[in-house]
């Protein structure tokens, strides 16, 4: 990674960085062999193509399989055997630019934008095999495999975030942040390929706080929201609905024992939500705590 920061007009700071990283296929990506209700999950190593006779009984990708299912014409299968790309080391190259400044002694601004390119991007791919070896009619009730492949085309993503914090009179502070992330060329990826990006495109937080509303009382109110997004995994695929939560906290200083009493709740309104397909729903959490935090205050 290489980065640089340029400061100008006092508090204005502009930064830029370039970084590269690598991802090895996991042990599961390489070696899993598990029959599930929806498909047989197999590793991306050539060993599994041999084990399930991909040479003598070819497999077909999603696009070819559905074309055959729609027409029943075996000619659409000719030369369209499924993706056989070998697993490779995934490489990521990212350029990021950012800006940070304190404006007018009250407004703190911090923002960035990034653009990433992945080579040999690893993801899941469904393959369909005739249940009767050598007979395309067996694709009516196919054997379905899901395996990990490394794409031979670039996968691109981009995103940005903006954080603002404004100091109001009387010790109040209003702050918020917004984040946006997307796969730039998702529509160009092969049909049936699961990128497992698993990231909401939009999300934001808004906070109003005052640590010293009085000599002893303080409070913090936060609204959090995130967009719906597609969740993809070997376990399940589906839409995770958008949700918003409200957090609140009241604090009371106990100077005699150099401590602070806090009473609050996360997801105070008990708006139950899930963060991934197959996860349990998350409800409210209410708490009371005493924190020894006055030593440096």
PDB file of C-alpha atoms in Angstrom:
ATOM      1  CA  UNK A   1       0.000   0.000   0.000  1.00  0.00           C
ATOM      2  CA  UNK A   2       1.179   3.513  -0.788  1.00  0.00           C
ATOM      3  CA  UNK A   3      -0.576   6.681   0.321  1.00  0.00           C
ATOM      4  CA  UNK A   4      -0.078  10.405   0.642  1.00  0.00           C
ATOM      5  CA  UNK A   5      -1.742  13.336   2.397  1.00  0.00           C
ATOM      6  CA  UNK A   6      -1.711  16.959   1.264  1.00  0.00           C
ATOM      7  CA  UNK A   7      -2.691  19.679   3.752  1.00  0.00           C
ATOM      8  CA  UNK A   8      -3.717  23.160   2.624  1.00  0.00           C
ATOM      9  CA  UNK A   9      -5.389  26.282   4.081  1.00  0.00           C
ATOM     10  CA  UNK A  10      -4.933  25.076   7.613  1.00  0.00           C
ATOM     11  CA  UNK A  11      -7.389  22.278   8.373  1.00  0.00           C
ATOM     12  CA  UNK A  12      -8.084  20.966   4.849  1.00  0.00           C
ATOM     13  CA  UNK A  13      -6.507  17.567   4.173  1.00  0.00           C
ATOM     14  CA  UNK A  14      -6.674  15.672   0.901  1.00  0.00           C
ATOM     15  CA  UNK A  15      -5.513  12.041   0.788  1.00  0.00           C
ATOM     16  CA  UNK A  16      -5.005   9.437  -1.910  1.00  0.00           C
ATOM     17  CA  UNK A  17      -3.905   5.816  -1.707  1.00  0.00           C
ATOM     18  CA  UNK A  18      -3.339   2.754  -3.863  1.00  0.00           C
ATOM     19  CA  UNK A  19      -3.386  -0.710  -2.386  1.00  0.00           C
ATOM     20  CA  UNK A  20      -3.387  -4.295  -3.544  1.00  0.00           C
ATOM     21  CA  UNK A  21      -4.369  -7.420  -1.699  1.00  0.00           C
ATOM     22  CA  UNK A  22      -4.784 -11.159  -2.217  1.00  0.00           C
ATOM     23  CA  UNK A  23      -7.301 -13.772  -1.148  1.00  0.00           C
ATOM     24  CA  UNK A  24      -6.619 -17.483  -1.049  1.00  0.00           C
ATOM     25  CA  UNK A  25      -9.518 -19.894  -1.709  1.00  0.00           C
ATOM     26  CA  UNK A  26     -10.699 -21.192   1.665  1.00  0.00           C
ATOM     27  CA  UNK A  27     -10.478 -24.837   2.654  1.00  0.00           C
ATOM     28  CA  UNK A  28     -14.234 -25.100   2.037  1.00  0.00           C
ATOM     29  CA  UNK A  29     -13.870 -23.475  -1.410  1.00  0.00           C
ATOM     30  CA  UNK A  30     -11.339 -26.167  -2.299  1.00  0.00           C
ATOM     31  CA  UNK A  31     -12.527 -29.346  -0.554  1.00  0.00           C
ATOM     32  CA  UNK A  32     -16.200 -29.293   0.440  1.00  0.00           C
ATOM     33  CA  UNK A  33     -18.285 -32.263  -0.730  1.00  0.00           C
ATOM     34  CA  UNK A  34     -21.720 -31.966   0.868  1.00  0.00           C
ATOM     35  CA  UNK A  35     -25.153 -32.962  -0.398  1.00  0.00           C
ATOM     36  CA  UNK A  36     -27.811 -30.380   0.504  1.00  0.00           C
ATOM     37  CA  UNK A  37     -31.512 -30.223  -0.443  1.00  0.00           C
ATOM     38  CA  UNK A  38     -30.803 -27.729  -3.244  1.00  0.00           C
ATOM     39  CA  UNK A  39     -27.465 -28.949  -4.653  1.00  0.00           C
ATOM     40  CA  UNK A  40     -24.306 -30.912  -4.000  1.00  0.00           C
ATOM     41  CA  UNK A  41     -21.660 -28.463  -2.823  1.00  0.00           C
ATOM     42  CA  UNK A  42     -18.257 -29.387  -4.213  1.00  0.00           C
ATOM     43  CA  UNK A  43     -14.831 -27.805  -4.021  1.00  0.00           C
ATOM     44  CA  UNK A  44     -13.293 -26.068  -6.988  1.00  0.00           C
ATOM     45  CA  UNK A  45     -10.304 -28.420  -7.295  1.00  0.00           C
ATOM     46  CA  UNK A  46      -9.978 -30.624 -10.418  1.00  0.00           C
ATOM     47  CA  UNK A  47     -10.280 -33.684  -8.158  1.00  0.00           C
ATOM     48  CA  UNK A  48     -14.039 -33.186  -7.888  1.00  0.00           C
ATOM     49  CA  UNK A  49     -14.521 -32.937 -11.659  1.00  0.00           C
ATOM     50  CA  UNK A  50     -12.906 -36.357 -11.884  1.00  0.00           C
ATOM     51  CA  UNK A  51     -14.919 -37.759  -8.978  1.00  0.00           C
ATOM     52  CA  UNK A  52     -18.244 -36.824 -10.591  1.00  0.00           C
ATOM     53  CA  UNK A  53     -17.240 -37.691 -14.169  1.00  0.00           C
ATOM     54  CA  UNK A  54     -17.487 -34.232 -15.710  1.00  0.00           C
ATOM     55  CA  UNK A  55     -15.514 -35.453 -18.746  1.00  0.00           C
ATOM     56  CA  UNK A  56     -17.796 -38.356 -19.640  1.00  0.00           C
ATOM     57  CA  UNK A  57     -21.029 -36.755 -18.382  1.00  0.00           C
ATOM     58  CA  UNK A  58     -20.661 -32.995 -19.012  1.00  0.00           C
ATOM     59  CA  UNK A  59     -22.098 -30.280 -16.808  1.00  0.00           C
ATOM     60  CA  UNK A  60     -23.764 -27.103 -18.087  1.00  0.00           C
ATOM     61  CA  UNK A  61     -24.075 -23.613 -16.708  1.00  0.00           C
ATOM     62  CA  UNK A  62     -27.343 -21.920 -15.758  1.00  0.00           C
ATOM     63  CA  UNK A  63     -27.867 -20.141 -19.080  1.00  0.00           C
ATOM     64  CA  UNK A  64     -27.389 -23.300 -21.154  1.00  0.00           C
ATOM     65  CA  UNK A  65     -29.524 -25.434 -18.838  1.00  0.00           C
ATOM     66  CA  UNK A  66     -32.500 -23.071 -18.973  1.00  0.00           C
ATOM     67  CA  UNK A  67     -32.157 -22.721 -22.733  1.00  0.00           C
ATOM     68  CA  UNK A  68     -32.411 -26.516 -23.013  1.00  0.00           C
ATOM     69  CA  UNK A  69     -35.277 -26.675 -20.509  1.00  0.00           C
ATOM     70  CA  UNK A  70     -37.236 -24.090 -22.528  1.00  0.00           C
ATOM     71  CA  UNK A  71     -36.739 -25.741 -25.938  1.00  0.00           C
ATOM     72  CA  UNK A  72     -35.854 -29.388 -25.285  1.00  0.00           C
ATOM     73  CA  UNK A  73     -33.385 -29.024 -28.160  1.00  0.00           C
ATOM     74  CA  UNK A  74     -30.181 -30.968 -27.356  1.00  0.00           C
ATOM     75  CA  UNK A  75     -28.247 -28.942 -29.942  1.00  0.00           C
ATOM     76  CA  UNK A  76     -28.062 -26.004 -27.503  1.00  0.00           C
ATOM     77  CA  UNK A  77     -25.830 -28.204 -25.356  1.00  0.00           C
ATOM     78  CA  UNK A  78     -23.167 -28.691 -28.031  1.00  0.00           C
ATOM     79  CA  UNK A  79     -19.935 -27.010 -27.022  1.00  0.00           C
ATOM     80  CA  UNK A  80     -21.564 -25.313 -24.022  1.00  0.00           C
ATOM     81  CA  UNK A  81     -20.108 -27.385 -21.214  1.00  0.00           C
ATOM     82  CA  UNK A  82     -20.095 -25.559 -17.886  1.00  0.00           C
ATOM     83  CA  UNK A  83     -17.433 -23.300 -16.465  1.00  0.00           C
ATOM     84  CA  UNK A  84     -14.261 -25.263 -15.756  1.00  0.00           C
ATOM     85  CA  UNK A  85     -12.048 -22.370 -14.703  1.00  0.00           C
ATOM     86  CA  UNK A  86      -9.410 -23.412 -12.196  1.00  0.00           C
ATOM     87  CA  UNK A  87      -9.299 -21.841  -8.759  1.00  0.00           C
ATOM     88  CA  UNK A  88      -6.683 -19.122  -8.565  1.00  0.00           C
ATOM     89  CA  UNK A  89      -5.370 -16.560  -6.146  1.00  0.00           C
ATOM     90  CA  UNK A  90      -7.785 -13.617  -6.157  1.00  0.00           C
ATOM     91  CA  UNK A  91      -6.153 -10.192  -6.477  1.00  0.00           C
ATOM     92  CA  UNK A  92      -7.637  -6.815  -5.625  1.00  0.00           C
ATOM     93  CA  UNK A  93      -6.382  -3.387  -6.730  1.00  0.00           C
ATOM     94  CA  UNK A  94      -7.986  -0.336  -5.136  1.00  0.00           C
ATOM     95  CA  UNK A  95      -7.595   3.405  -5.554  1.00  0.00           C
ATOM     96  CA  UNK A  96      -9.078   5.620  -2.849  1.00  0.00           C
ATOM     97  CA  UNK A  97      -9.295   9.395  -2.521  1.00  0.00           C
ATOM     98  CA  UNK A  98     -10.512  11.243   0.557  1.00  0.00           C
ATOM     99  CA  UNK A  99     -10.960  14.639   2.140  1.00  0.00           C
ATOM    100  CA  UNK A 100     -11.177  15.746   5.774  1.00  0.00           C
ATOM    101  CA  UNK A 101     -11.577  19.221   7.265  1.00  0.00           C
ATOM    102  CA  UNK A 102     -12.845  21.207  10.232  1.00  0.00           C
ATOM    103  CA  UNK A 103     -14.860  24.090   8.790  1.00  0.00           C
ATOM    104  CA  UNK A 104     -15.660  27.174  10.848  1.00  0.00           C
ATOM    105  CA  UNK A 105     -14.629  25.469  14.119  1.00  0.00           C
ATOM    106  CA  UNK A 106     -18.011  23.659  14.158  1.00  0.00           C
ATOM    107  CA  UNK A 107     -18.420  21.382  11.134  1.00  0.00           C
ATOM    108  CA  UNK A 108     -16.206  18.307  10.750  1.00  0.00           C
ATOM    109  CA  UNK A 109     -16.295  16.725   7.287  1.00  0.00           C
ATOM    110  CA  UNK A 110     -14.750  13.385   6.329  1.00  0.00           C
ATOM    111  CA  UNK A 111     -15.445  11.725   2.982  1.00  0.00           C
ATOM    112  CA  UNK A 112     -13.849   9.204   0.615  1.00  0.00           C
ATOM    113  CA  UNK A 113     -14.429   7.421  -2.684  1.00  0.00           C
ATOM    114  CA  UNK A 114     -12.881   4.116  -3.777  1.00  0.00           C
ATOM    115  CA  UNK A 115     -12.723   2.062  -6.945  1.00  0.00           C
ATOM    116  CA  UNK A 116     -11.663  -1.597  -6.886  1.00  0.00           C
ATOM    117  CA  UNK A 117     -10.813  -4.119  -9.594  1.00  0.00           C
ATOM    118  CA  UNK A 118     -10.685  -7.843  -8.801  1.00  0.00           C
ATOM    119  CA  UNK A 119      -8.739 -10.351 -10.902  1.00  0.00           C
ATOM    120  CA  UNK A 120      -9.601 -14.073 -10.610  1.00  0.00           C
ATOM    121  CA  UNK A 121     -12.620 -13.133  -8.511  1.00  0.00           C
ATOM    122  CA  UNK A 122     -13.907 -16.163  -6.587  1.00  0.00           C
ATOM    123  CA  UNK A 123     -17.620 -16.883  -6.402  1.00  0.00           C
ATOM    124  CA  UNK A 124     -20.199 -19.642  -6.540  1.00  0.00           C
ATOM    125  CA  UNK A 125     -21.514 -21.204  -9.740  1.00  0.00           C
ATOM    126  CA  UNK A 126     -24.302 -23.725 -10.326  1.00  0.00           C
ATOM    127  CA  UNK A 127     -23.680 -26.586 -12.766  1.00  0.00           C
ATOM    128  CA  UNK A 128     -26.272 -29.032 -14.123  1.00  0.00           C
ATOM    129  CA  UNK A 129     -25.536 -32.636 -15.106  1.00  0.00           C
ATOM    130  CA  UNK A 130     -27.734 -35.256 -16.729  1.00  0.00           C
ATOM    131  CA  UNK A 131     -28.954 -37.817 -14.208  1.00  0.00           C
ATOM    132  CA  UNK A 132     -28.518 -40.402 -16.991  1.00  0.00           C
ATOM    133  CA  UNK A 133     -24.931 -40.445 -18.229  1.00  0.00           C
ATOM    134  CA  UNK A 134     -24.658 -39.648 -21.917  1.00  0.00           C
ATOM    135  CA  UNK A 135     -28.396 -38.965 -22.294  1.00  0.00           C
ATOM    136  CA  UNK A 136     -29.413 -35.264 -22.418  1.00  0.00           C
ATOM    137  CA  UNK A 137     -32.989 -36.196 -21.495  1.00  0.00           C
ATOM    138  CA  UNK A 138     -31.669 -36.776 -17.995  1.00  0.00           C
ATOM    139  CA  UNK A 139     -31.431 -32.985 -17.667  1.00  0.00           C
ATOM    140  CA  UNK A 140     -35.173 -32.949 -17.018  1.00  0.00           C
ATOM    141  CA  UNK A 141     -34.276 -34.057 -13.480  1.00  0.00           C
ATOM    142  CA  UNK A 142     -30.632 -32.960 -13.357  1.00  0.00           C
ATOM    143  CA  UNK A 143     -27.950 -33.437 -10.767  1.00  0.00           C
ATOM    144  CA  UNK A 144     -27.160 -29.921  -9.513  1.00  0.00           C
ATOM    145  CA  UNK A 145     -23.702 -28.960  -8.281  1.00  0.00           C
ATOM    146  CA  UNK A 146     -22.604 -25.709  -6.709  1.00  0.00           C
ATOM    147  CA  UNK A 147     -18.884 -25.048  -6.843  1.00  0.00           C
ATOM    148  CA  UNK A 148     -16.413 -22.204  -6.426  1.00  0.00           C
ATOM    149  CA  UNK A 149     -14.828 -20.784  -9.561  1.00  0.00           C
ATOM    150  CA  UNK A 150     -12.388 -17.994 -10.373  1.00  0.00           C
ATOM    151  CA  UNK A 151     -13.759 -15.746 -13.109  1.00  0.00           C
ATOM    152  CA  UNK A 152     -11.543 -15.032 -16.087  1.00  0.00           C
ATOM    153  CA  UNK A 153     -12.963 -11.501 -16.328  1.00  0.00           C
ATOM    154  CA  UNK A 154     -12.491  -8.486 -14.059  1.00  0.00           C
ATOM    155  CA  UNK A 155     -15.047  -7.739 -11.357  1.00  0.00           C
ATOM    156  CA  UNK A 156     -15.329  -4.086 -10.372  1.00  0.00           C
ATOM    157  CA  UNK A 157     -16.791  -2.340  -7.359  1.00  0.00           C
ATOM    158  CA  UNK A 158     -16.980   1.226  -6.154  1.00  0.00           C
ATOM    159  CA  UNK A 159     -18.289   3.130  -3.186  1.00  0.00           C
ATOM    160  CA  UNK A 160     -18.140   6.249  -1.102  1.00  0.00           C
ATOM    161  CA  UNK A 161     -18.885   7.455   2.406  1.00  0.00           C
ATOM    162  CA  UNK A 162     -19.608  10.859   3.889  1.00  0.00           C
ATOM    163  CA  UNK A 163     -19.443  11.727   7.560  1.00  0.00           C
ATOM    164  CA  UNK A 164     -20.579  15.056   9.034  1.00  0.00           C
ATOM    165  CA  UNK A 165     -20.488  16.276  12.621  1.00  0.00           C
ATOM    166  CA  UNK A 166     -21.742  19.710  13.650  1.00  0.00           C
ATOM    167  CA  UNK A 167     -21.249  21.280  17.089  1.00  0.00           C
ATOM    168  CA  UNK A 168     -24.366  23.192  18.149  1.00  0.00           C
ATOM    169  CA  UNK A 169     -24.677  25.676  20.990  1.00  0.00           C
ATOM    170  CA  UNK A 170     -25.044  24.338  24.514  1.00  0.00           C
ATOM    171  CA  UNK A 171     -22.900  21.245  23.957  1.00  0.00           C
ATOM    172  CA  UNK A 172     -25.272  19.590  21.495  1.00  0.00           C
ATOM    173  CA  UNK A 173     -23.780  17.689  18.582  1.00  0.00           C
ATOM    174  CA  UNK A 174     -25.581  16.601  15.419  1.00  0.00           C
ATOM    175  CA  UNK A 175     -23.768  14.005  13.330  1.00  0.00           C
ATOM    176  CA  UNK A 176     -24.419  11.503  10.601  1.00  0.00           C
ATOM    177  CA  UNK A 177     -22.788   9.303   8.030  1.00  0.00           C
ATOM    178  CA  UNK A 178     -23.845   7.773   4.741  1.00  0.00           C
ATOM    179  CA  UNK A 179     -22.260   4.903   2.792  1.00  0.00           C
ATOM    180  CA  UNK A 180     -22.832   3.670  -0.755  1.00  0.00           C
ATOM    181  CA  UNK A 181     -21.356   0.490  -2.258  1.00  0.00           C
ATOM    182  CA  UNK A 182     -22.031  -1.396  -5.486  1.00  0.00           C
ATOM    183  CA  UNK A 183     -20.650  -3.953  -7.925  1.00  0.00           C
ATOM    184  CA  UNK A 184     -20.095  -1.777 -10.984  1.00  0.00           C
ATOM    185  CA  UNK A 185     -20.278  -4.467 -13.664  1.00  0.00           C
ATOM    186  CA  UNK A 186     -22.668  -6.905 -11.992  1.00  0.00           C
ATOM    187  CA  UNK A 187     -24.877  -7.075 -15.105  1.00  0.00           C
ATOM    188  CA  UNK A 188     -21.884  -8.293 -17.158  1.00  0.00           C
ATOM    189  CA  UNK A 189     -21.175 -11.292 -14.938  1.00  0.00           C
ATOM    190  CA  UNK A 190     -22.157 -14.774 -16.215  1.00  0.00           C
ATOM    191  CA  UNK A 191     -25.758 -15.787 -15.642  1.00  0.00           C
ATOM    192  CA  UNK A 192     -26.055 -17.823 -12.446  1.00  0.00           C
ATOM    193  CA  UNK A 193     -22.769 -16.589 -10.974  1.00  0.00           C
ATOM    194  CA  UNK A 194     -23.030 -15.692  -7.284  1.00  0.00           C
ATOM    195  CA  UNK A 195     -20.631 -12.904  -6.368  1.00  0.00           C
ATOM    196  CA  UNK A 196     -21.643 -13.123  -2.675  1.00  0.00           C
ATOM    197  CA  UNK A 197     -21.054  -9.365  -2.397  1.00  0.00           C
ATOM    198  CA  UNK A 198     -23.633  -9.326   0.426  1.00  0.00           C
ATOM    199  CA  UNK A 199     -23.512  -5.584   1.025  1.00  0.00           C
ATOM    200  CA  UNK A 200     -26.414  -3.098   1.131  1.00  0.00           C
ATOM    201  CA  UNK A 201     -26.085  -0.406  -1.500  1.00  0.00           C
ATOM    202  CA  UNK A 202     -27.184   2.392   0.857  1.00  0.00           C
ATOM    203  CA  UNK A 203     -27.016   2.855   4.622  1.00  0.00           C
ATOM    204  CA  UNK A 204     -26.850   5.804   7.005  1.00  0.00           C
ATOM    205  CA  UNK A 205     -26.822   6.849  10.675  1.00  0.00           C
ATOM    206  CA  UNK A 206     -28.098  10.055  12.298  1.00  0.00           C
ATOM    207  CA  UNK A 207     -27.138  11.020  15.861  1.00  0.00           C
ATOM    208  CA  UNK A 208     -28.069  13.822  18.241  1.00  0.00           C
ATOM    209  CA  UNK A 209     -26.085  13.906  21.474  1.00  0.00           C
ATOM    210  CA  UNK A 210     -25.052  16.046  24.401  1.00  0.00           C
ATOM    211  CA  UNK A 211     -22.588  14.574  26.844  1.00  0.00           C
ATOM    212  CA  UNK A 212     -23.222  17.363  29.367  1.00  0.00           C
ATOM    213  CA  UNK A 213     -26.857  18.401  29.084  1.00  0.00           C
ATOM    214  CA  UNK A 214     -26.424  19.446  32.699  1.00  0.00           C
ATOM    215  CA  UNK A 215     -23.487  19.021  35.024  1.00  0.00           C
ATOM    216  CA  UNK A 216     -24.442  15.393  35.412  1.00  0.00           C
ATOM    217  CA  UNK A 217     -26.893  14.360  32.689  1.00  0.00           C
ATOM    218  CA  UNK A 218     -26.077  13.466  29.087  1.00  0.00           C
ATOM    219  CA  UNK A 219     -27.878  11.687  26.275  1.00  0.00           C
ATOM    220  CA  UNK A 220     -27.391  10.088  22.864  1.00  0.00           C
ATOM    221  CA  UNK A 221     -30.100   9.383  20.242  1.00  0.00           C
ATOM    222  CA  UNK A 222     -29.281   7.456  17.035  1.00  0.00           C
ATOM    223  CA  UNK A 223     -31.339   6.340  14.041  1.00  0.00           C
ATOM    224  CA  UNK A 224     -29.751   3.674  11.813  1.00  0.00           C
ATOM    225  CA  UNK A 225     -31.043   2.506   8.431  1.00  0.00           C
ATOM    226  CA  UNK A 226     -29.850   0.203   5.659  1.00  0.00           C
ATOM    227  CA  UNK A 227     -31.238  -0.713   2.246  1.00  0.00           C
ATOM    228  CA  UNK A 228     -32.475  -4.152   1.232  1.00  0.00           C
ATOM    229  CA  UNK A 229     -29.877  -6.292  -0.512  1.00  0.00           C
ATOM    230  CA  UNK A 230     -29.362  -9.689  -2.078  1.00  0.00           C
ATOM    231  CA  UNK A 231     -27.731 -12.239   0.224  1.00  0.00           C
ATOM    232  CA  UNK A 232     -25.922 -15.121  -1.480  1.00  0.00           C
ATOM    233  CA  UNK A 233     -24.277 -18.065   0.261  1.00  0.00           C
ATOM    234  CA  UNK A 234     -23.953 -21.821  -0.049  1.00  0.00           C
ATOM    235  CA  UNK A 235     -26.686 -22.077   2.605  1.00  0.00           C
ATOM    236  CA  UNK A 236     -29.326 -19.883   0.981  1.00  0.00           C
ATOM    237  CA  UNK A 237     -30.005 -17.019  -1.425  1.00  0.00           C
ATOM    238  CA  UNK A 238     -32.599 -14.316  -0.868  1.00  0.00           C
ATOM    239  CA  UNK A 239     -33.403 -10.675  -0.235  1.00  0.00           C
ATOM    240  CA  UNK A 240     -32.584  -9.223   3.185  1.00  0.00           C
ATOM    241  CA  UNK A 241     -35.281  -6.566   3.769  1.00  0.00           C
ATOM    242  CA  UNK A 242     -34.406  -2.959   4.545  1.00  0.00           C
ATOM    243  CA  UNK A 243     -34.667  -1.998   8.208  1.00  0.00           C
ATOM    244  CA  UNK A 244     -34.206   0.916  10.562  1.00  0.00           C
ATOM    245  CA  UNK A 245     -33.472   0.951  14.288  1.00  0.00           C
ATOM    246  CA  UNK A 246     -33.604   3.587  16.995  1.00  0.00           C
ATOM    247  CA  UNK A 247     -30.990   3.610  19.797  1.00  0.00           C
ATOM    248  CA  UNK A 248     -31.154   5.818  22.873  1.00  0.00           C
ATOM    249  CA  UNK A 249     -29.023   6.309  25.952  1.00  0.00           C
ATOM    250  CA  UNK A 250     -29.163   8.544  29.010  1.00  0.00           C
ATOM    251  CA  UNK A 251     -26.093   8.950  31.188  1.00  0.00           C
ATOM    252  CA  UNK A 252     -25.652  10.320  34.698  1.00  0.00           C
ATOM    253  CA  UNK A 253     -22.289  11.322  36.123  1.00  0.00           C
ATOM    254  CA  UNK A 254     -21.312  10.088  39.606  1.00  0.00           C
ATOM    255  CA  UNK A 255     -18.291  12.275  40.413  1.00  0.00           C
ATOM    256  CA  UNK A 256     -17.909  10.958  43.954  1.00  0.00           C
ATOM    257  CA  UNK A 257     -16.933   7.541  42.606  1.00  0.00           C
ATOM    258  CA  UNK A 258     -15.539   8.860  39.289  1.00  0.00           C
ATOM    259  CA  UNK A 259     -18.088   6.866  37.305  1.00  0.00           C
ATOM    260  CA  UNK A 260     -20.967   7.280  34.886  1.00  0.00           C
ATOM    261  CA  UNK A 261     -24.313   5.466  35.039  1.00  0.00           C
ATOM    262  CA  UNK A 262     -25.835   4.641  31.643  1.00  0.00           C
ATOM    263  CA  UNK A 263     -29.375   3.464  30.864  1.00  0.00           C
ATOM    264  CA  UNK A 264     -30.373   2.774  27.292  1.00  0.00           C
ATOM    265  CA  UNK A 265     -31.467   0.478  24.557  1.00  0.00           C
ATOM    266  CA  UNK A 266     -30.362  -0.727  21.151  1.00  0.00           C
ATOM    267  CA  UNK A 267     -33.236  -1.096  18.673  1.00  0.00           C
ATOM    268  CA  UNK A 268     -35.364   0.522  21.337  1.00  0.00           C
ATOM    269  CA  UNK A 269     -38.653   0.090  19.430  1.00  0.00           C
ATOM    270  CA  UNK A 270     -38.034  -3.670  19.041  1.00  0.00           C
ATOM    271  CA  UNK A 271     -38.294  -3.552  15.253  1.00  0.00           C
ATOM    272  CA  UNK A 272     -37.139  -7.106  14.584  1.00  0.00           C
ATOM    273  CA  UNK A 273     -34.800  -7.512  11.627  1.00  0.00           C
ATOM    274  CA  UNK A 274     -32.353  -9.982  10.098  1.00  0.00           C
ATOM    275  CA  UNK A 275     -28.859  -9.287   8.827  1.00  0.00           C
ATOM    276  CA  UNK A 276     -28.488 -12.372   6.603  1.00  0.00           C
ATOM    277  CA  UNK A 277     -30.657 -15.119   5.147  1.00  0.00           C
ATOM    278  CA  UNK A 278     -30.915 -17.921   7.676  1.00  0.00           C
ATOM    279  CA  UNK A 279     -29.893 -15.764  10.647  1.00  0.00           C
ATOM    280  CA  UNK A 280     -32.208 -15.283  13.621  1.00  0.00           C
ATOM    281  CA  UNK A 281     -34.052 -11.993  13.829  1.00  0.00           C
ATOM    282  CA  UNK A 282     -32.595  -9.330  16.111  1.00  0.00           C
ATOM    283  CA  UNK A 283     -34.806  -7.526  18.588  1.00  0.00           C
ATOM    284  CA  UNK A 284     -34.308  -4.924  21.276  1.00  0.00           C
ATOM    285  CA  UNK A 285     -31.506  -4.913  23.836  1.00  0.00           C
ATOM    286  CA  UNK A 286     -31.960  -2.845  26.999  1.00  0.00           C
ATOM    287  CA  UNK A 287     -29.145  -2.258  29.448  1.00  0.00           C
ATOM    288  CA  UNK A 288     -27.969  -0.508  32.599  1.00  0.00           C
ATOM    289  CA  UNK A 289     -24.248  -0.042  33.162  1.00  0.00           C
ATOM    290  CA  UNK A 290     -21.815   1.752  35.417  1.00  0.00           C
ATOM    291  CA  UNK A 291     -18.597   2.827  33.696  1.00  0.00           C
ATOM    292  CA  UNK A 292     -15.475   4.063  35.395  1.00  0.00           C
ATOM    293  CA  UNK A 293     -14.429   6.661  32.824  1.00  0.00           C
ATOM    294  CA  UNK A 294     -13.614   9.838  34.737  1.00  0.00           C
ATOM    295  CA  UNK A 295      -9.902   9.248  35.228  1.00  0.00           C
ATOM    296  CA  UNK A 296      -8.888  11.198  32.118  1.00  0.00           C
ATOM    297  CA  UNK A 297     -11.898  13.558  31.959  1.00  0.00           C
TER     298      UNK A 297
END
